[in-house]
Coordinates of C-alpha atoms in Angstrom, one line a residue:
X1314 CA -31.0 16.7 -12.9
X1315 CA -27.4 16.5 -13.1
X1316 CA -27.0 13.2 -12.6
X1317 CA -29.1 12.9 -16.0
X1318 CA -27.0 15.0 -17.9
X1319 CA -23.7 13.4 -16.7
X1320 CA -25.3 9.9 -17.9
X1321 CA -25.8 11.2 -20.9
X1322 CA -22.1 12.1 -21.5
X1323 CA -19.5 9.8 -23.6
X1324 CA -17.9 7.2 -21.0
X1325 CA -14.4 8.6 -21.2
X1326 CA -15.7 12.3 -19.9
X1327 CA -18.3 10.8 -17.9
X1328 CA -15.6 9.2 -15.3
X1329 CA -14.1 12.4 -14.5
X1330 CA -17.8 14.0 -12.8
X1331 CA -17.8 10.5 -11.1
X1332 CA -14.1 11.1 -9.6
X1333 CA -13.7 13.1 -6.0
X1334 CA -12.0 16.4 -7.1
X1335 CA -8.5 15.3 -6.1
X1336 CA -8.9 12.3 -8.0
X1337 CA -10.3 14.6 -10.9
X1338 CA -7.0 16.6 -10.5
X1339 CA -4.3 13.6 -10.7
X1340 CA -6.5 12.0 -14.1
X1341 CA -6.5 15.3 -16.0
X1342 CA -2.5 16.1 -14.6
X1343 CA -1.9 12.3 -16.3
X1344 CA -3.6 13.4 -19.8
X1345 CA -1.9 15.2 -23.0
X1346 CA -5.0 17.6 -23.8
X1347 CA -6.4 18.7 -20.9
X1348 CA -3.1 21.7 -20.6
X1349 CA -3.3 22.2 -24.3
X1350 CA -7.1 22.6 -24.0
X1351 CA -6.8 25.6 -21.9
X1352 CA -3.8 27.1 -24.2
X1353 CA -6.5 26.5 -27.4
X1354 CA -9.2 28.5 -24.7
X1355 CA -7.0 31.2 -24.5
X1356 CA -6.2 31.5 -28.4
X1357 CA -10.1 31.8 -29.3
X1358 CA -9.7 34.7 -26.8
X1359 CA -6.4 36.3 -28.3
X1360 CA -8.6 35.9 -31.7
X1361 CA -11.3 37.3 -30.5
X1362 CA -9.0 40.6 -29.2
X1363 CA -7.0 41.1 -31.9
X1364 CA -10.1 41.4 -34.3
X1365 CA -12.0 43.9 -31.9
X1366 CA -8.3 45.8 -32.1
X1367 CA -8.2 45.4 -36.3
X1368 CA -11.9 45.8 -36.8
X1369 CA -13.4 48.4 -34.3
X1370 CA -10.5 50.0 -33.3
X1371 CA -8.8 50.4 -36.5
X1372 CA -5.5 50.7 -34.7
X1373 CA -3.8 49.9 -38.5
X1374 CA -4.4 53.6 -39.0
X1375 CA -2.2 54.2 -36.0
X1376 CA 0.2 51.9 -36.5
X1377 CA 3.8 52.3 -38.4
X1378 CA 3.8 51.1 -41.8
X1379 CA 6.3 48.5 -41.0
X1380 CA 3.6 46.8 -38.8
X1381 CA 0.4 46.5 -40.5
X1382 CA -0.5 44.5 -43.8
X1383 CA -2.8 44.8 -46.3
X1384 CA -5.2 41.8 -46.7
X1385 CA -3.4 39.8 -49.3
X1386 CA -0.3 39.9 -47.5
X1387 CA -1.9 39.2 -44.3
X1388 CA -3.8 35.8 -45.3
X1389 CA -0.7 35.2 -47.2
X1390 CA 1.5 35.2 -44.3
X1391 CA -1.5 33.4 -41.9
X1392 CA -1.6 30.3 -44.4
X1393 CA 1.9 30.6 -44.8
X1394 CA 2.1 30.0 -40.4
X1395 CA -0.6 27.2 -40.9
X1396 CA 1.0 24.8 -42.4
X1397 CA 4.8 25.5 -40.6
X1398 CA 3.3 25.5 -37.4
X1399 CA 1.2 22.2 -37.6
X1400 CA 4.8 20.7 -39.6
X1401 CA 6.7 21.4 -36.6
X1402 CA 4.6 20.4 -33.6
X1403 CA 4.1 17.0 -35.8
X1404 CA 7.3 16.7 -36.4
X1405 CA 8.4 17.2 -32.9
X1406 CA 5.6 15.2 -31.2
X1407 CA 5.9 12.1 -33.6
X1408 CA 10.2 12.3 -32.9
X1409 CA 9.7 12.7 -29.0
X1410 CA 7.1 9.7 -28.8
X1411 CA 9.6 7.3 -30.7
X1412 CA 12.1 8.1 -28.8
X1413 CA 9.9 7.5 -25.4
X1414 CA 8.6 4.6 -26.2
X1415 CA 12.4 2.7 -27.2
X1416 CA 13.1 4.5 -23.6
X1417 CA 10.0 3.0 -21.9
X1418 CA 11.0 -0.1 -23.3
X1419 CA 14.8 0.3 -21.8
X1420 CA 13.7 1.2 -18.1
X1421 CA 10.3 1.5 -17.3
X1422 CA 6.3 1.5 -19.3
X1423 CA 5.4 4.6 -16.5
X1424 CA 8.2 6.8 -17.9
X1425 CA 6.2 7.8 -20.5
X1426 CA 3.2 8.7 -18.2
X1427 CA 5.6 10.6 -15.7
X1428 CA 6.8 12.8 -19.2
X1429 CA 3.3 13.3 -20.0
X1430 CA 2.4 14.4 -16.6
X1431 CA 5.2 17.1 -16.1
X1432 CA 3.5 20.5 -16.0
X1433 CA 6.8 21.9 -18.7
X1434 CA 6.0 19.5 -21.2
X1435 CA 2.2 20.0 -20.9
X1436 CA 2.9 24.3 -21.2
X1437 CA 5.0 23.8 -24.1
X1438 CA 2.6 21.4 -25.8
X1439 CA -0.2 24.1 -25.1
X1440 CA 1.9 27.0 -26.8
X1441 CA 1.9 24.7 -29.9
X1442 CA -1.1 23.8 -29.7
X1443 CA -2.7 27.5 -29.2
X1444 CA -0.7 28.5 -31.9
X1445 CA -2.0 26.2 -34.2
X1446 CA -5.6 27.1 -33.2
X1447 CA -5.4 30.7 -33.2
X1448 CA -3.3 31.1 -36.9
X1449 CA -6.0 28.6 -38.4
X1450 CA -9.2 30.6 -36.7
X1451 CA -7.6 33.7 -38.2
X1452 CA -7.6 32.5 -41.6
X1453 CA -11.0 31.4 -41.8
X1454 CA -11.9 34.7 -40.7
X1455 CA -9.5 36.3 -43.5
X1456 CA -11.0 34.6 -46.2
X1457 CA -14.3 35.9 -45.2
X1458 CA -13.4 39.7 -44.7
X1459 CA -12.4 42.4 -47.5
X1460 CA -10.6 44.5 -45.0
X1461 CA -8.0 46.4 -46.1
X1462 CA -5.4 47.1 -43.5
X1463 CA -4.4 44.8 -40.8
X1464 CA -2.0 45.1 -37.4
X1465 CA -3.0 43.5 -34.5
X1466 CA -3.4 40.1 -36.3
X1467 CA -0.2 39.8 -38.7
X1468 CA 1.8 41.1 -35.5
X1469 CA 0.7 38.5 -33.4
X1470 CA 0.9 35.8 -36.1
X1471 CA 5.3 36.7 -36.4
X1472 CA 4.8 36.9 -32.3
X1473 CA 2.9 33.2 -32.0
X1474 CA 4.9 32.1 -34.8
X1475 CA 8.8 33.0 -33.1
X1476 CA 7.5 32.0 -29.7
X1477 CA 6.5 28.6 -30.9
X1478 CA 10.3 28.1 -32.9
X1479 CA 11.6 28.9 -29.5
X1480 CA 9.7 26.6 -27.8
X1481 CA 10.5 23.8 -30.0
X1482 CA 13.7 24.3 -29.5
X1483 CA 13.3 24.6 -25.5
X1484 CA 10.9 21.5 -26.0
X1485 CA 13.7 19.5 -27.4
X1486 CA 16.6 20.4 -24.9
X1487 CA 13.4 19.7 -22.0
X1488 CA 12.8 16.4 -23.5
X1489 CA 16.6 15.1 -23.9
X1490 CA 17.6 17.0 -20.1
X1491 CA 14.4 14.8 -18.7
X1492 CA 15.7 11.3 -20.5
X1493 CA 18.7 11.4 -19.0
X1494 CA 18.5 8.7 -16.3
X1495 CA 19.7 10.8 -13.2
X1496 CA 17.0 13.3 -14.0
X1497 CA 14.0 11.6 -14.5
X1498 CA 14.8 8.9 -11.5
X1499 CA 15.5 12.7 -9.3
X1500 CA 12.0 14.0 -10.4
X1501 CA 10.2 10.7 -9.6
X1502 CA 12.1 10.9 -6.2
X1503 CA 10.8 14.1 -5.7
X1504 CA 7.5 13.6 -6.8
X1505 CA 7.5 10.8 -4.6
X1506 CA 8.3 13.1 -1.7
X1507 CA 5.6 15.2 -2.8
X1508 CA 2.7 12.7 -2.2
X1509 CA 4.3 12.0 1.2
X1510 CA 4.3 15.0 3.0
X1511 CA 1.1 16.6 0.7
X1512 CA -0.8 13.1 1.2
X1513 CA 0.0 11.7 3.6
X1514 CA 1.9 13.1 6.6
X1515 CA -0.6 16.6 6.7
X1516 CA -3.6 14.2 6.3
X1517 CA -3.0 11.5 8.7
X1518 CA -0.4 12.5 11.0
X1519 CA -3.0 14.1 13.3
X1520 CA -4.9 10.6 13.5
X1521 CA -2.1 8.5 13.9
X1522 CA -1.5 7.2 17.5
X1523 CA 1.3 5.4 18.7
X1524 CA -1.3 3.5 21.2
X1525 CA -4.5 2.2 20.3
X1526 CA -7.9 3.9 22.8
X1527 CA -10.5 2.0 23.5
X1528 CA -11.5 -1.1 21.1
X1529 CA -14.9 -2.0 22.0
X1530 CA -13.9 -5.8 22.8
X1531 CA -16.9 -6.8 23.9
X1532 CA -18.9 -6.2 20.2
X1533 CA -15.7 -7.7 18.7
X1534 CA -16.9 -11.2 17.8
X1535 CA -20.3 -9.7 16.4
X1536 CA -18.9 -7.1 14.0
X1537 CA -20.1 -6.8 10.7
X1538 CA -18.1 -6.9 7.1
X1539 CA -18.5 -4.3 4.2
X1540 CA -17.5 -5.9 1.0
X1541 CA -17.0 -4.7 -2.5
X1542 CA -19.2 -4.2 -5.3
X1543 CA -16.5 -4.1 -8.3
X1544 CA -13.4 -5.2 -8.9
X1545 CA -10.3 -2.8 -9.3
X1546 CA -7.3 -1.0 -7.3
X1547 CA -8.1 0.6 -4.3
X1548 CA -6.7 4.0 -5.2
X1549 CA -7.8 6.6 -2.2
X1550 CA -9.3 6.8 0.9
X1551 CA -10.7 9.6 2.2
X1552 CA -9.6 9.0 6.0
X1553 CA -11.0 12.3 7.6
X1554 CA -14.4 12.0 6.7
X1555 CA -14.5 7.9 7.4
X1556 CA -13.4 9.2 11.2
X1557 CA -16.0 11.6 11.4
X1558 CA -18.7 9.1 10.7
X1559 CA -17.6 6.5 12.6
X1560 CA -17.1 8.9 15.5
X1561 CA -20.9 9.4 14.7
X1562 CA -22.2 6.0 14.4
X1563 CA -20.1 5.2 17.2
X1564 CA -17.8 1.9 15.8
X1565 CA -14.5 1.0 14.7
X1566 CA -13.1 0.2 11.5
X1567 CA -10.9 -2.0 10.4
X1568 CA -9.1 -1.7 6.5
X1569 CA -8.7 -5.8 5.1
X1570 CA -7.2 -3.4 1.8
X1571 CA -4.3 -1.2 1.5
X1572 CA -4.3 1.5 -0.9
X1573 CA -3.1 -0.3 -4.1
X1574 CA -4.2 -4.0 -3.7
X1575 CA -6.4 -5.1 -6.0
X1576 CA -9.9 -6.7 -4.8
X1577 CA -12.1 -9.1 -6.8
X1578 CA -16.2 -8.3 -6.8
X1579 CA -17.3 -9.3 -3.1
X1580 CA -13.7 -9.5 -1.6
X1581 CA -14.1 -8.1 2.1
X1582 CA -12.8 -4.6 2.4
X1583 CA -13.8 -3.1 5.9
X1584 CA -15.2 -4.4 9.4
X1585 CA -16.7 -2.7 12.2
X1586 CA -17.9 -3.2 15.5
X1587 CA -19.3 -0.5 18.5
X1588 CA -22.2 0.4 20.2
X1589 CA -23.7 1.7 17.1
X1590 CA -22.7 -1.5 14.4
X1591 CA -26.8 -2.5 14.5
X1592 CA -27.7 1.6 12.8
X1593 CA -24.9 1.9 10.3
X1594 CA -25.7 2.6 7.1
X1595 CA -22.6 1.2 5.3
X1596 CA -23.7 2.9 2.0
X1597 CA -22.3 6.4 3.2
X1598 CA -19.1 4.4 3.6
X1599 CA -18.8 3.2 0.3
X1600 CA -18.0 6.6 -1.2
X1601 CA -15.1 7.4 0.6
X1602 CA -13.1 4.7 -1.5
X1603 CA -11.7 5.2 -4.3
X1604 CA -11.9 2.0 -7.0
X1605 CA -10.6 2.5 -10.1
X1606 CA -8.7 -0.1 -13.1
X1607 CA -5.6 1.1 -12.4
X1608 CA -3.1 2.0 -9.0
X1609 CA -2.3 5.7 -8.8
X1610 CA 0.0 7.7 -6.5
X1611 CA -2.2 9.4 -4.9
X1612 CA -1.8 8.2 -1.3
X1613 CA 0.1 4.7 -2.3
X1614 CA 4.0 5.3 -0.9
X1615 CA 5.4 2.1 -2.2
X1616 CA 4.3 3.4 -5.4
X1617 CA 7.5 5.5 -5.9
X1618 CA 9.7 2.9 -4.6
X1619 CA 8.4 0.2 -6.4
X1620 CA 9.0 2.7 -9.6
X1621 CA 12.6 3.3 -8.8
X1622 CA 13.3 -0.4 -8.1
X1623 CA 12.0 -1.1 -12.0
X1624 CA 14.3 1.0 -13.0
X1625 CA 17.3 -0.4 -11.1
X1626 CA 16.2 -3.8 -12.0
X1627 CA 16.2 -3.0 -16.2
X1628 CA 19.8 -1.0 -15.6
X1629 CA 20.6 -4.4 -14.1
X1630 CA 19.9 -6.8 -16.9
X1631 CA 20.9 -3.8 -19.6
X1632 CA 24.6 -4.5 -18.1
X1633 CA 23.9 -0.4 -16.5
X1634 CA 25.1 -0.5 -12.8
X1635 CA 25.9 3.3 -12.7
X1636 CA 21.9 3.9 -13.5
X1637 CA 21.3 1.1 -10.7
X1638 CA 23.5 2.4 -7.9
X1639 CA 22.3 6.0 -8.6
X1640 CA 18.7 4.3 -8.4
X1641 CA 19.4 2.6 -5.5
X1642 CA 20.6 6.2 -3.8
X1643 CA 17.7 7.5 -4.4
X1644 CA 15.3 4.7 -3.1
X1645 CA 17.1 5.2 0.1
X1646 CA 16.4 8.5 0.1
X1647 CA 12.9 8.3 0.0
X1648 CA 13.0 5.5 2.7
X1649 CA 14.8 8.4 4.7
X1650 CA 12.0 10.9 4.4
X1651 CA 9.1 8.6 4.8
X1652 CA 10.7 7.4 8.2
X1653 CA 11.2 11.1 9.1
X1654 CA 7.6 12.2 7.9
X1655 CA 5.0 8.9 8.8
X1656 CA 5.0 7.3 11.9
X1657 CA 4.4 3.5 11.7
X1658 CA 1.2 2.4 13.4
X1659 CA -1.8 1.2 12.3
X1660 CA -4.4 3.2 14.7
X1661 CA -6.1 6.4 13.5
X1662 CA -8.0 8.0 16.6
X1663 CA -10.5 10.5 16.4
X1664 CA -10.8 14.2 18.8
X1665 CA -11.4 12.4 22.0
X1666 CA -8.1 9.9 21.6
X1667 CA -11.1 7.2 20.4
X1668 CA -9.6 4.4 18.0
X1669 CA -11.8 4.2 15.0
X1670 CA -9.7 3.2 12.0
X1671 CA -7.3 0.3 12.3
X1672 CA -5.5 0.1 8.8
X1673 CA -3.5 -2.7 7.4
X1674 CA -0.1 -2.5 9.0
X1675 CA 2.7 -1.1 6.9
X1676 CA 6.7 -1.0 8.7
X1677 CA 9.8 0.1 7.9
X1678 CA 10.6 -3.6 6.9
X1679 CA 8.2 -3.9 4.5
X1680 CA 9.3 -0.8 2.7
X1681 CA 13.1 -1.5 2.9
X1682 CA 11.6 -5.2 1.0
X1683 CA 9.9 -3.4 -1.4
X1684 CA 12.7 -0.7 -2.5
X1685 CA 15.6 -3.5 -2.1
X1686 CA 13.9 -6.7 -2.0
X1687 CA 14.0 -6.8 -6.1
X1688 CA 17.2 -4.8 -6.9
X1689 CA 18.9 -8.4 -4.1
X1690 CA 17.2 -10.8 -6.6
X1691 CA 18.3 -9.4 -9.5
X1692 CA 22.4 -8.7 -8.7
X1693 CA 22.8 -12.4 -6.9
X1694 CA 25.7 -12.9 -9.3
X1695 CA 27.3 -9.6 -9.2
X1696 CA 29.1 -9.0 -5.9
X1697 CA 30.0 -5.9 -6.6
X1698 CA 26.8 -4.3 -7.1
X1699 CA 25.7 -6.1 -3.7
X1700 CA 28.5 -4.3 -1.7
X1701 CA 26.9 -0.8 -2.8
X1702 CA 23.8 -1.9 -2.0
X1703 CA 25.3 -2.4 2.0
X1704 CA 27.3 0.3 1.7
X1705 CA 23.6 2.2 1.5
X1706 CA 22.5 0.4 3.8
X1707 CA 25.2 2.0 6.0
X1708 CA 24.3 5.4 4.9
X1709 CA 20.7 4.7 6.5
X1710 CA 21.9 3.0 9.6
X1711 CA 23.4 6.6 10.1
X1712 CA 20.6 8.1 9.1
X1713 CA 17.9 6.3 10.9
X1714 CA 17.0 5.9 14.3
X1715 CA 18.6 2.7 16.3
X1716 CA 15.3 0.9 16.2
X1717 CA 15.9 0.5 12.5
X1718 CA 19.2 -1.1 12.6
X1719 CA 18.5 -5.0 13.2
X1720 CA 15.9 -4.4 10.3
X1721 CA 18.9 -3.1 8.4
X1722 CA 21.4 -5.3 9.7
X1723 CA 19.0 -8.0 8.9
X1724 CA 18.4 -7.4 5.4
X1725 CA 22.1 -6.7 4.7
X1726 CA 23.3 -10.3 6.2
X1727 CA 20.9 -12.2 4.0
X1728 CA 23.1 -11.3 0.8
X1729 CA 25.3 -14.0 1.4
X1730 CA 22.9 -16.3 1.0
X1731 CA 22.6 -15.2 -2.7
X1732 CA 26.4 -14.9 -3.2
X1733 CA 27.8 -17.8 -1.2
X1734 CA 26.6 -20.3 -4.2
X1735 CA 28.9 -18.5 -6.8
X1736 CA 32.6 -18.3 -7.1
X1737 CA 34.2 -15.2 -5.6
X1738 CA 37.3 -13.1 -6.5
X1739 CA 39.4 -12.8 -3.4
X1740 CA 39.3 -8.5 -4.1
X1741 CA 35.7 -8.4 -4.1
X1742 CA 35.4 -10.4 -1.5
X1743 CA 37.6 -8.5 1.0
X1744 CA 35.8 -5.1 0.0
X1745 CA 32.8 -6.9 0.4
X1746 CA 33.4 -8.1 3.6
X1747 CA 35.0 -5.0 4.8
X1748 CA 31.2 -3.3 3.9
X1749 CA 29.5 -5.8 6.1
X1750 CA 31.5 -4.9 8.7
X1751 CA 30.6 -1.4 8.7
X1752 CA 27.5 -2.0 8.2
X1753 CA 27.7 -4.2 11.5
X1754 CA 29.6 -1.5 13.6
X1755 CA 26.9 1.1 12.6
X1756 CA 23.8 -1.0 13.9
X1757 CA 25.6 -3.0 16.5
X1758 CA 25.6 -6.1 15.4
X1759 CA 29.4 -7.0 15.6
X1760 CA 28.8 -10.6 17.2
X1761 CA 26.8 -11.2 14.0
X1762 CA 29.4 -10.2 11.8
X1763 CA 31.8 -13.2 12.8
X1764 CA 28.9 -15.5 11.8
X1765 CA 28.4 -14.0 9.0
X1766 CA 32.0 -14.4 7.8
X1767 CA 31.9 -18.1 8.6
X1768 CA 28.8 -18.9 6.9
X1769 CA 30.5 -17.2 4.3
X1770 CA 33.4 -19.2 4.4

């Protein structure tokens, strides 16, 4: 029965009863009316209040003179509201979205998702929204009622009407304090962070083992592949349950998908193998993956970097190397806290110490490529942009543990094969050189320095 009537709902709410409840929560957190919706709720209740408080109560009979209204002056004063209050949310909303979009353009197309999504701008956008609502509702209600004396209702007309000139004007200093490039690249760091620890480390930390258990070699070379039935982004996986079931059926899994790659129809996306392979029912499997038309943050960690990186990249060719380098500081923090908060290994084990997911392998390497890789590319030419970029690296050689440093070390000493086919200043070369060679002291690669200045040279 309620499959039925979700069927029968419009396509765009239909997908939302399909979604897992945290998937639910991130979609409506990434749409402009779902906040408002609940501010417009509320209103229809605030309308319904102050007419019981007018109507039944009669509280105008109570009230000062100087705050109740007779009819006339009370629809006056509501139609009045009506039309400023839908000028200035219009004006405001049709201002703020020209001036995102010439900013998406600038740095990044997700900036204008990651506005949307901030739970300030989706409160104040509700308080407009709820005024608008509840001043309009009142009216139609005016022009059908031959009261004579209001109070509750032109009072909280003047209220809704003051609190939404103050939020316009909080709106406005919200919007430009957000657009400012170290604020918005700090609150994508952070939410960043956010999906790490909430996501990630509290959900499969417990699994994760160092070591792999048992691996059931002997049903290795008759396992089995799942594959998928539409193409899109693998956006979640729900690992708990998946262990529980396989701890049932008695297999291992192993991910060919990471959260984030996209899969074509039939593309493989899980094997498995154990005493129990031949009794699986590999439907029940299906729906603990997420596959939707688009990649999400959910539980995707290079998502953030990748982000950041855009950023840097656009201040790059916008001639902007202040909004780089402060990118690039905070890439390198988040590289910092996911070292601290996931530990690298594919193996996810079960109560008993069992191994029964294996998951596409993810280092510190391929993370340091993904937040740096681009930002290298793009500054080739401009040496002095590359010697910030090791002198961060030398922040997280201190930082990080010593078996990150030839990684480090190792990424730093391949810049001079991007700048060794241009023409160097002899300034920028010195401080250059003199970065490496912290850099080298702090992961111990000294030796490799002297190399590194002759190939230079």
């Amino acid at each position: 029965m309620k499959e039925k009537l979700i069927n029968k709902l419009p396509i765009s709410m239909r997908k939302y009863f399909q979604m897992s409840e945290r998937q639910r929560k991130y979609e409506l957190q990434m749409t402009l009316w779902s906040m408002p919706l609940i501010y417009i709720t509320g209103s229809i209740l605030l309308v319904i209040i102050t007419i019981f408080l007018d109507l039944k109560l009669n509280i105008s009979q109570y009230a000062h003179p100087w705050f109740s209204a007779g009819g006339d002056a009370t629809q006056i004063l509501v139609s009045a509201l009506i039309g400023g209050i839908l000028t200035l949310s219009a004006f405001t909303l049709n201002s703020l979205l020209v001036v995102l979009t010439n900013f998406s353009a600038q740095f990044s197309p997700r900036m204008m998702f990651n506005f949307i999504a901030d739970k300030t701008t989706q409160h104040m956008l509700g308080i407009f929204h709820g005024s608008f609502i509840y001043v309009l509702v009142i009216f139609l209600f005016l022009t059908n009622n031959e009261n004579e004396f209001y109070s509750a209702i032109p009072i909280m007309a003047v209220i809704l009407a003051a609190l939404t000139i103050i939020i316009f004007i909080f709106f406005i200093n919200h919007a430009s304090s957000w657009m400012q490039v170290h604020n918005f690249t700090y609150s994508m760091k952070n939410t960043s962070k956010s999906t790490i620890k909430q996501s990630l480390k509290y959900e499969l930390e417990e699994h994760k083992g160092d070591e792999p258990g048992p691996l059931f070699e002997f049903y290795f070379n008759d396992k089995m592949t799942f594959t998928i039935n539409e193409p899109g982004y693998l956006q979640m996986i729900r690992y708990k349950e998946m262990i529980h079931e396989a701890d049932k059926d008695e297999i291992i899994i192993q991910l060919h998908k990471k959260v984030g790659d996209f899969s074509l129809k039939h593309n493989r996306l899980f094997s498995y193998w154990g005493p129990g392979q031949h009794k699986v029912d590999t439907e029940k499997y299906r729906q603990f993956f997420e596959i939707g038309h688009k990649k999400t943050e959910i539980q995707e960690m290079k998502m953030g970097i990748i982000k950041l990186s855009e950023i840097a990249v656009k201040a790059i060719g916008n001639s902007d190397p202040q909004t780089a380098l402060s990118t690039i500081h905070h890439i390198a923090d988040l590289i910092v806290s996911i070292e601290e908060d996931v530990t690298f290994t594919p193996y996810l084990l079960d109560s008993k110490k069992q191994t029964r997911i294996i998951m596409q392998p993810e280092d510190f390497e391929y993370f340091l490529n993904k937040g740096f890789g681009y930002i290298r590319q793009e500054s080739k030419g401009d040496l002095s942009l590359l010697t910030e970029l090791i002198e961060v690296l030398t922040m997280l050689a201190q930082s990080l543990s010593d078996d990150k440093h030839d990684a480090l070390w190792n990424f730093g000493s391949n810049t001079i094969d991007y700048i060794s086919q241009h023409f160097l200043y002899d300034l920028d070369k010195r401080y250059y050189l003199e970065t490496l060679q912290e850099l080298a002291l702090f992961t111990g690669h000294e030796m490799n320095y002297v190399d590194a200045v002759k190939k230079l040279q």
